[in-house]
Structures are given as C-alpha cells and as structure tokens.
GROMACS .gro file of C-alpha atoms in nm:
model
  346
    1UNK     CA    1  13.819   5.037  13.713
    2UNK     CA    2  13.459   4.936  13.653
    3UNK     CA    3  13.381   5.314  13.669
    4UNK     CA    4  13.640   5.379  13.408
    5UNK     CA    5  13.510   5.100  13.189
    6UNK     CA    6  13.152   5.244  13.190
    7UNK     CA    7  13.268   5.597  13.124
    8UNK     CA    8  13.440   5.481  12.816
    9UNK     CA    9  13.153   5.288  12.676
   10UNK     CA   10  12.927   5.582  12.761
   11UNK     CA   11  13.152   5.822  12.548
   12UNK     CA   12  13.196   5.558  12.257
   13UNK     CA   13  12.779   5.520  12.238
   14UNK     CA   14  12.763   5.913  12.228
   15UNK     CA   15  12.999   5.947  11.961
   16UNK     CA   16  12.858   5.709  11.732
   17UNK     CA   17  12.520   5.839  11.785
   18UNK     CA   18  12.625   6.200  11.676
   19UNK     CA   19  12.790   6.023  11.381
   20UNK     CA   20  12.469   5.860  11.270
   21UNK     CA   21  12.218   6.023  11.017
   22UNK     CA   22  11.950   6.238  11.171
   23UNK     CA   23  11.660   6.036  11.005
   24UNK     CA   24  11.695   5.655  11.025
   25UNK     CA   25  11.576   5.439  10.726
   26UNK     CA   26  11.220   5.323  10.764
   27UNK     CA   27  11.116   4.969  10.661
   28UNK     CA   28  10.824   4.994  10.387
   29UNK     CA   29  10.738   5.246  10.106
   30UNK     CA   30  10.849   5.582  10.183
   31UNK     CA   31  10.550   5.872  10.154
   32UNK     CA   32  10.574   6.102   9.868
   33UNK     CA   33  10.625   6.455   9.931
   34UNK     CA   34  10.305   6.670   9.947
   35UNK     CA   35  10.172   6.816   9.636
   36UNK     CA   36   9.988   7.141   9.636
   37UNK     CA   37   9.624   7.091   9.550
   38UNK     CA   38   9.540   7.236   9.194
   39UNK     CA   39   9.325   7.539   9.188
   40UNK     CA   40   8.944   7.466   9.211
   41UNK     CA   41   8.759   7.661   8.960
   42UNK     CA   42   8.484   7.897   9.083
   43UNK     CA   43   8.155   7.732   9.135
   44UNK     CA   44   7.880   7.768   8.889
   45UNK     CA   45   7.571   8.009   8.998
   46UNK     CA   46   7.361   7.765   8.865
   47UNK     CA   47   7.321   7.445   9.087
   48UNK     CA   48   7.181   7.126   8.921
   49UNK     CA   49   7.074   6.786   9.057
   50UNK     CA   50   6.925   6.481   8.904
   51UNK     CA   51   6.694   6.227   9.039
   52UNK     CA   52   6.582   5.921   8.845
   53UNK     CA   53   6.303   5.679   8.916
   54UNK     CA   54   6.200   5.380   8.994
   55UNK     CA   55   6.503   5.224   9.075
   56UNK     CA   56   6.547   4.927   9.038
   57UNK     CA   57   6.347   4.879   8.733
   58UNK     CA   58   6.289   4.613   8.470
   59UNK     CA   59   6.386   4.608   8.098
   60UNK     CA   60   6.203   4.861   7.890
   61UNK     CA   61   6.025   5.025   8.172
   62UNK     CA   62   5.953   5.396   8.154
   63UNK     CA   63   6.201   5.582   8.366
   64UNK     CA   64   6.163   5.943   8.470
   65UNK     CA   65   6.459   6.176   8.508
   66UNK     CA   66   6.397   6.491   8.694
   67UNK     CA   67   6.672   6.747   8.639
   68UNK     CA   68   6.628   7.062   8.858
   69UNK     CA   69   6.816   7.388   8.830
   70UNK     CA   70   6.849   7.637   9.076
   71UNK     CA   71   6.959   7.973   8.957
   72UNK     CA   72   6.978   8.349   9.038
   73UNK     CA   73   6.721   8.597   8.900
   74UNK     CA   74   6.806   8.740   8.580
   75UNK     CA   75   6.918   8.403   8.453
   76UNK     CA   76   6.769   8.152   8.202
   77UNK     CA   77   6.821   7.787   8.187
   78UNK     CA   78   6.773   7.526   7.915
   79UNK     CA   79   6.901   7.220   7.770
   80UNK     CA   80   7.067   7.201   7.450
   81UNK     CA   81   6.872   7.120   7.146
   82UNK     CA   82   6.931   6.764   7.025
   83UNK     CA   83   7.064   6.668   7.368
   84UNK     CA   84   7.138   6.277   7.404
   85UNK     CA   85   7.119   6.030   7.681
   86UNK     CA   86   7.298   5.730   7.482
   87UNK     CA   87   7.284   5.433   7.547
   88UNK     CA   88   6.943   5.512   7.692
   89UNK     CA   89   6.648   5.590   7.470
   90UNK     CA   90   6.473   5.922   7.516
   91UNK     CA   91   6.098   5.897   7.477
   92UNK     CA   92   5.994   6.254   7.584
   93UNK     CA   93   6.154   6.577   7.718
   94UNK     CA   94   5.914   6.792   7.902
   95UNK     CA   95   6.025   7.146   8.043
   96UNK     CA   96   5.870   7.311   8.334
   97UNK     CA   97   5.810   7.663   8.396
   98UNK     CA   98   6.055   7.855   8.629
   99UNK     CA   99   5.935   7.878   9.008
  100UNK     CA  100   6.029   8.145   9.261
  101UNK     CA  101   6.235   8.018   9.555
  102UNK     CA  102   6.282   8.342   9.755
  103UNK     CA  103   6.615   8.514   9.628
  104UNK     CA  104   6.627   8.295   9.319
  105UNK     CA  105   6.433   8.074   9.060
  106UNK     CA  106   6.388   7.705   9.006
  107UNK     CA  107   6.338   7.500   8.704
  108UNK     CA  108   6.264   7.150   8.640
  109UNK     CA  109   6.322   6.926   8.318
  110UNK     CA  110   6.140   6.601   8.291
  111UNK     CA  111   6.301   6.334   8.078
  112UNK     CA  112   6.134   6.008   8.010
  113UNK     CA  113   6.379   5.738   7.943
  114UNK     CA  114   6.409   5.366   7.855
  115UNK     CA  115   6.690   5.090   7.889
  116UNK     CA  116   6.678   4.769   7.728
  117UNK     CA  117   6.978   4.578   7.918
  118UNK     CA  118   6.982   4.427   8.251
  119UNK     CA  119   7.229   4.502   8.508
  120UNK     CA  120   7.399   4.816   8.646
  121UNK     CA  121   7.355   5.116   8.436
  122UNK     CA  122   7.427   5.504   8.455
  123UNK     CA  123   7.262   5.809   8.288
  124UNK     CA  124   7.531   5.996   8.141
  125UNK     CA  125   7.640   6.349   8.202
  126UNK     CA  126   7.495   6.597   8.006
  127UNK     CA  127   7.520   6.970   7.933
  128UNK     CA  128   7.284   7.232   8.086
  129UNK     CA  129   7.348   7.578   7.934
  130UNK     CA  130   7.224   7.916   8.075
  131UNK     CA  131   7.236   8.287   7.975
  132UNK     CA  132   7.357   8.533   8.243
  133UNK     CA  133   7.258   8.887   8.327
  134UNK     CA  134   7.534   9.010   8.054
  135UNK     CA  135   7.381   8.777   7.794
  136UNK     CA  136   7.664   8.544   7.772
  137UNK     CA  137   7.596   8.184   7.727
  138UNK     CA  138   7.753   7.949   7.988
  139UNK     CA  139   7.726   7.586   8.064
  140UNK     CA  140   7.717   7.344   8.353
  141UNK     CA  141   7.721   6.992   8.405
  142UNK     CA  142   7.418   6.744   8.507
  143UNK     CA  143   7.560   6.497   8.737
  144UNK     CA  144   7.542   6.119   8.624
  145UNK     CA  145   7.263   5.896   8.796
  146UNK     CA  146   7.342   5.526   8.857
  147UNK     CA  147   7.048   5.273   8.863
  148UNK     CA  148   6.973   4.912   8.817
  149UNK     CA  149   6.791   4.714   8.560
  150UNK     CA  150   6.643   4.356   8.671
  151UNK     CA  151   6.601   4.096   8.439
  152UNK     CA  152   6.234   3.972   8.391
  153UNK     CA  153   6.336   3.610   8.423
  154UNK     CA  154   6.566   3.671   8.714
  155UNK     CA  155   6.480   3.354   8.929
  156UNK     CA  156   6.497   3.094   8.599
  157UNK     CA  157   6.840   3.010   8.531
  158UNK     CA  158   6.750   2.828   8.166
  159UNK     CA  159   6.405   2.972   8.111
  160UNK     CA  160   6.212   2.751   7.833
  161UNK     CA  161   5.927   2.850   7.623
  162UNK     CA  162   5.569   2.749   7.763
  163UNK     CA  163   5.291   2.586   7.542
  164UNK     CA  164   4.964   2.783   7.470
  165UNK     CA  165   4.670   2.750   7.717
  166UNK     CA  166   4.384   2.528   7.549
  167UNK     CA  167   4.090   2.715   7.377
  168UNK     CA  168   3.805   2.786   7.609
  169UNK     CA  169   3.451   2.695   7.445
  170UNK     CA  170   3.198   2.934   7.465
  171UNK     CA  171   2.853   2.731   7.486
  172UNK     CA  172   2.633   3.036   7.452
  173UNK     CA  173   2.603   3.305   7.172
  174UNK     CA  174   2.815   3.613   7.246
  175UNK     CA  175   2.570   3.900   7.104
  176UNK     CA  176   2.768   4.185   7.259
  177UNK     CA  177   3.096   4.071   7.076
  178UNK     CA  178   2.914   4.014   6.727
  179UNK     CA  179   2.777   4.357   6.783
  180UNK     CA  180   3.096   4.518   6.842
  181UNK     CA  181   3.251   4.361   6.551
  182UNK     CA  182   2.985   4.453   6.313
  183UNK     CA  183   2.973   4.820   6.424
  184UNK     CA  184   3.352   4.851   6.393
  185UNK     CA  185   3.340   4.682   6.026
  186UNK     CA  186   3.063   4.924   5.928
  187UNK     CA  187   3.216   5.229   6.072
  188UNK     CA  188   3.551   5.130   5.883
  189UNK     CA  189   3.347   5.102   5.553
  190UNK     CA  190   3.189   5.445   5.600
  191UNK     CA  191   3.519   5.604   5.661
  192UNK     CA  192   3.680   5.453   5.345
  193UNK     CA  193   3.373   5.552   5.139
  194UNK     CA  194   3.376   5.912   5.299
  195UNK     CA  195   3.760   5.935   5.233
  196UNK     CA  196   3.714   5.839   4.864
  197UNK     CA  197   3.454   6.094   4.809
  198UNK     CA  198   3.655   6.393   4.976
  199UNK     CA  199   3.962   6.277   4.764
  200UNK     CA  200   3.752   6.299   4.450
  201UNK     CA  201   3.613   6.636   4.524
  202UNK     CA  202   3.963   6.771   4.611
  203UNK     CA  203   4.091   6.649   4.300
  204UNK     CA  204   3.853   6.869   4.103
  205UNK     CA  205   3.957   7.195   4.273
  206UNK     CA  206   4.237   7.376   4.146
  207UNK     CA  207   4.455   7.512   4.396
  208UNK     CA  208   4.488   7.900   4.387
  209UNK     CA  209   4.853   8.009   4.481
  210UNK     CA  210   4.881   8.373   4.564
  211UNK     CA  211   5.231   8.507   4.550
  212UNK     CA  212   5.325   8.741   4.838
  213UNK     CA  213   5.281   9.111   4.777
  214UNK     CA  214   5.623   9.193   4.958
  215UNK     CA  215   5.885   8.942   5.041
  216UNK     CA  216   5.944   8.891   5.416
  217UNK     CA  217   6.311   9.014   5.423
  218UNK     CA  218   6.197   9.359   5.271
  219UNK     CA  219   5.933   9.405   5.554
  220UNK     CA  220   6.193   9.318   5.812
  221UNK     CA  221   6.463   9.538   5.680
  222UNK     CA  222   6.226   9.856   5.631
  223UNK     CA  223   6.115   9.814   5.989
  224UNK     CA  224   6.469   9.759   6.117
  225UNK     CA  225   6.560  10.067   5.916
  226UNK     CA  226   6.257  10.264   6.095
  227UNK     CA  227   6.334  10.118   6.434
  228UNK     CA  228   6.705  10.255   6.414
  229UNK     CA  229   6.594  10.602   6.310
  230UNK     CA  230   6.357  10.628   6.576
  231UNK     CA  231   6.432  10.790   6.930
  232UNK     CA  232   6.345  10.504   7.142
  233UNK     CA  233   6.695  10.471   7.289
  234UNK     CA  234   6.766  10.836   7.295
  235UNK     CA  235   6.493  10.893   7.520
  236UNK     CA  236   6.568  10.587   7.740
  237UNK     CA  237   6.285  10.358   7.656
  238UNK     CA  238   6.483  10.047   7.623
  239UNK     CA  239   6.207   9.815   7.681
  240UNK     CA  240   5.992   9.945   7.410
  241UNK     CA  241   6.295   9.927   7.187
  242UNK     CA  242   6.343   9.575   7.251
  243UNK     CA  243   5.959   9.491   7.244
  244UNK     CA  244   5.953   9.660   6.870
  245UNK     CA  245   6.287   9.464   6.789
  246UNK     CA  246   6.153   9.126   6.916
  247UNK     CA  247   5.805   9.173   6.706
  248UNK     CA  248   6.029   9.229   6.380
  249UNK     CA  249   6.249   8.936   6.461
  250UNK     CA  250   5.929   8.711   6.521
  251UNK     CA  251   5.732   8.841   6.233
  252UNK     CA  252   6.035   8.779   6.015
  253UNK     CA  253   6.047   8.405   6.128
  254UNK     CA  254   5.677   8.348   6.088
  255UNK     CA  255   5.658   8.501   5.733
  256UNK     CA  256   5.992   8.343   5.606
  257UNK     CA  257   5.998   8.002   5.769
  258UNK     CA  258   5.660   7.931   5.855
  259UNK     CA  259   5.746   7.922   6.227
  260UNK     CA  260   5.457   8.041   6.465
  261UNK     CA  261   5.640   8.287   6.669
  262UNK     CA  262   5.428   8.621   6.701
  263UNK     CA  263   5.167   8.468   6.953
  264UNK     CA  264   5.426   8.212   7.110
  265UNK     CA  265   5.649   8.269   7.423
  266UNK     CA  266   6.044   8.239   7.406
  267UNK     CA  267   5.971   7.871   7.579
  268UNK     CA  268   5.732   7.779   7.321
  269UNK     CA  269   5.965   7.872   7.029
  270UNK     CA  270   6.239   7.671   7.156
  271UNK     CA  271   6.024   7.367   7.197
  272UNK     CA  272   5.909   7.392   6.843
  273UNK     CA  273   6.302   7.433   6.750
  274UNK     CA  274   6.367   7.161   6.959
  275UNK     CA  275   6.123   6.934   6.747
  276UNK     CA  276   6.265   7.070   6.420
  277UNK     CA  277   6.606   7.218   6.437
  278UNK     CA  278   6.626   7.274   6.080
  279UNK     CA  279   6.300   7.467   6.052
  280UNK     CA  280   6.495   7.812   6.047
  281UNK     CA  281   6.781   7.671   5.850
  282UNK     CA  282   7.046   7.858   5.713
  283UNK     CA  283   6.987   8.026   6.076
  284UNK     CA  284   7.104   7.828   6.392
  285UNK     CA  285   6.828   7.765   6.619
  286UNK     CA  286   7.060   7.800   6.918
  287UNK     CA  287   7.141   8.178   6.803
  288UNK     CA  288   6.770   8.245   6.754
  289UNK     CA  289   6.686   8.127   7.102
  290UNK     CA  290   6.976   8.323   7.255
  291UNK     CA  291   6.862   8.651   7.096
  292UNK     CA  292   6.507   8.600   7.213
  293UNK     CA  293   6.642   8.517   7.570
  294UNK     CA  294   6.832   8.822   7.568
  295UNK     CA  295   6.550   9.031   7.471
  296UNK     CA  296   6.321   8.859   7.771
  297UNK     CA  297   6.590   8.970   8.028
  298UNK     CA  298   6.549   9.360   7.901
  299UNK     CA  299   6.165   9.304   7.859
  300UNK     CA  300   6.078   9.139   8.162
  301UNK     CA  301   6.373   9.127   8.414
  302UNK     CA  302   6.436   9.518   8.368
  303UNK     CA  303   6.773   9.427   8.271
  304UNK     CA  304   6.962   9.750   8.109
  305UNK     CA  305   7.193   9.637   7.844
  306UNK     CA  306   7.561   9.814   7.791
  307UNK     CA  307   7.580  10.095   7.552
  308UNK     CA  308   7.639   9.921   7.245
  309UNK     CA  309   7.434   9.601   7.316
  310UNK     CA  310   7.108   9.715   7.182
  311UNK     CA  311   7.264   9.819   6.859
  312UNK     CA  312   7.450   9.521   6.849
  313UNK     CA  313   7.127   9.314   6.886
  314UNK     CA  314   6.963   9.522   6.605
  315UNK     CA  315   7.266   9.442   6.378
  316UNK     CA  316   7.235   9.067   6.446
  317UNK     CA  317   6.855   9.066   6.334
  318UNK     CA  318   6.960   9.251   6.014
  319UNK     CA  319   7.261   9.010   5.950
  320UNK     CA  320   7.018   8.698   6.013
  321UNK     CA  321   6.775   8.872   5.757
  322UNK     CA  322   7.036   8.918   5.499
  323UNK     CA  323   7.173   8.561   5.543
  324UNK     CA  324   6.834   8.400   5.508
  325UNK     CA  325   6.654   8.591   5.267
  326UNK     CA  326   6.452   8.429   5.013
  327UNK     CA  327   6.611   8.581   4.702
  328UNK     CA  328   6.968   8.430   4.771
  329UNK     CA  329   7.108   8.078   4.736
  330UNK     CA  330   7.234   7.853   5.052
  331UNK     CA  331   7.582   8.025   4.968
  332UNK     CA  332   7.444   8.373   5.029
  333UNK     CA  333   7.465   8.485   4.664
  334UNK     CA  334   7.187   8.664   4.518
  335UNK     CA  335   6.981   8.467   4.247
  336UNK     CA  336   6.963   8.607   3.912
  337UNK     CA  337   6.663   8.541   3.696
  338UNK     CA  338   6.738   8.293   3.408
  339UNK     CA  339   6.766   8.491   3.074
  340UNK     CA  340   6.618   8.194   2.894
  341UNK     CA  341   6.317   8.197   3.093
  342UNK     CA  342   6.006   8.351   2.928
  343UNK     CA  343   5.886   8.644   3.066
  344UNK     CA  344   5.590   8.629   3.291
  345UNK     CA  345   5.243   8.773   3.142
  346UNK     CA  346   5.124   9.079   3.286
   0.00000   0.00000   0.00000
C-alpha cells in the first residue's frame, strides 16, 4: 500500500514539472537582451597626446600644454588658425619643428595658458588638422586634460586685509639711489628732446610715393601663362614645376598684400597668418596654407600628384589672383574709372 502511494506521488510531481514553463521567473530586474556594438570608425593615422603642467597650480599661474602629434611620412599637421581654449586664456602658441621617429615623424605644439578660477578645471578638446599624401585635409581631436587650481588663501576661511608695514627710516644718505633717479630723469628728458627734433625734421620732408610699374596680378597671370605653356610637366619634371608655381604664388602674396613670403618657409608664413588671418583677405588663410603644404609634399617629400592635380593647383593660383586683384572691388567686379575725375597730367 505504501509503495503504491509513493509511486502515485512521484508520478504527480513529474507531471507538474513537465507542465511548468521552461524558465522560472527571477526576482529583481531582468537583464536586457544584448545589443550589437556600433561599428567603430577606423583609427586616425595621426596619434595625438596632450600633457599639462604644473598640476596642481594657483590662480593666474602660467600653464604649459604640450600637444604631441605622431604621424606618417608624407603628412603635415597643424593647429587651425584662431584655435580657442576657452575658458582658459591663451598667452602664447609655439609650433615646433618635425622630428624623425624612425618610420614616422613627430611634432610638438607648446601652448602657454592661464586660468583664473580655483577648483577643478579641464582644458577643452580642440581640433588638429592634417594633410595626407593625397593632399586631402583631415581632422582629429586633441584629448581634453583635467587639472586643479588651488586658491592662494586656501587655509584661511575668512581672509582679512592686513595693514601696511611701518616706514623704514634711512639714517644715512643713499647716494646710489639719487644717482639712479637723476640718471633716469636725464635720459627721459634727452629722449623727449630727440623725439621732438626727429618729428620736426620728418614734417619737413615730403613723402615720395612711387606707383608700381606693373600691378601684381598682371605679373602673376603672365608668369602662370608662361608656366602653363612650358614643357616641365611633359618632361616629367614635376618638382621643378611646383617650385616655379610656388614662387609665383609667394611673389603675388608679397607684392599684393605685403606678406613676406619669398624668403620664408611654409611654417613661417603660417605663423604670420596665424597672427593676422585677414592679411590676405579676400583670400582665406587656410586655403593659402593648404596650397603651400601640398606643394611642399611634392618638392620635399617626393610625392607625385595625380594626372590632373598639377593643373588643378595652377588653376587654383590663377583663380586666387583673379579673386583678389587690386583693380576689383570686394564683390569681384572690375572698378571703372570715375568719368567726373580729372585726367592725370602726363
């Protein structure tokens, strides 16, 4: 009888388990189904690191941010013109020369900054631009850097102004101080007198203004036409072709805008345009630098441009000259002489 009861109970338990759902409910939150990870974009060929010192610092201290970019040969990197590190104040930006690191190059940008608020702070992420071997302009991000600014009165809960120290009595004559004061005063008087005399002499001289014999755009267009008619590209002398094309472009910048370019490297011209981006208006400083960097890749990195790239660069220089020639107004229209103006005497 007992064996029959145990057999019936086992049969009932097996039937109940078979009818139960395969997965029992679990107390607490249920894990969400796995989601496929988004595709990760390909890494940039330019690796960028940033380092800031000193850390921690005090309010108003000069902070040095070193941005180091490692990139392949045939590339060039730079920070954009007018880059901002708000809310930090940028004091100075220095661009180092490229260094060889075996298979690639390395370039360091040193930025001097100041921050005037105590507490935790962060140098914001900025954009670094680079030109690849095909002449295309790409961008990559400079990582943000966290730092701490300590207050100068961190150990005083309620700082109060302190009184002035009592004056110190000098019981003996300070002849050295008197000599220094009188010497400085005499130097200032002599400088003022010399400035007044030079100013009077300059007023008497009439400035002689010489008009340029040939406008800058005419010289540039004539040189471009002669280069286009030449046989440098047909003979395979691509580097000589870009040397002449670059000289024509630099000569036009110097004659038209007064920007010293013929005896300067591309980095030196870029630093000058970084200080005054409107020096080549209506042209864009970025497009001028991009053209010079593409030319440097051909002249110094032995890069051979595609079939139409050389002609496109010459066309760009011609278009830049036409857009910025001195006899056109800012809208690009030719300036006609005023019919009411008197004719110049021969």
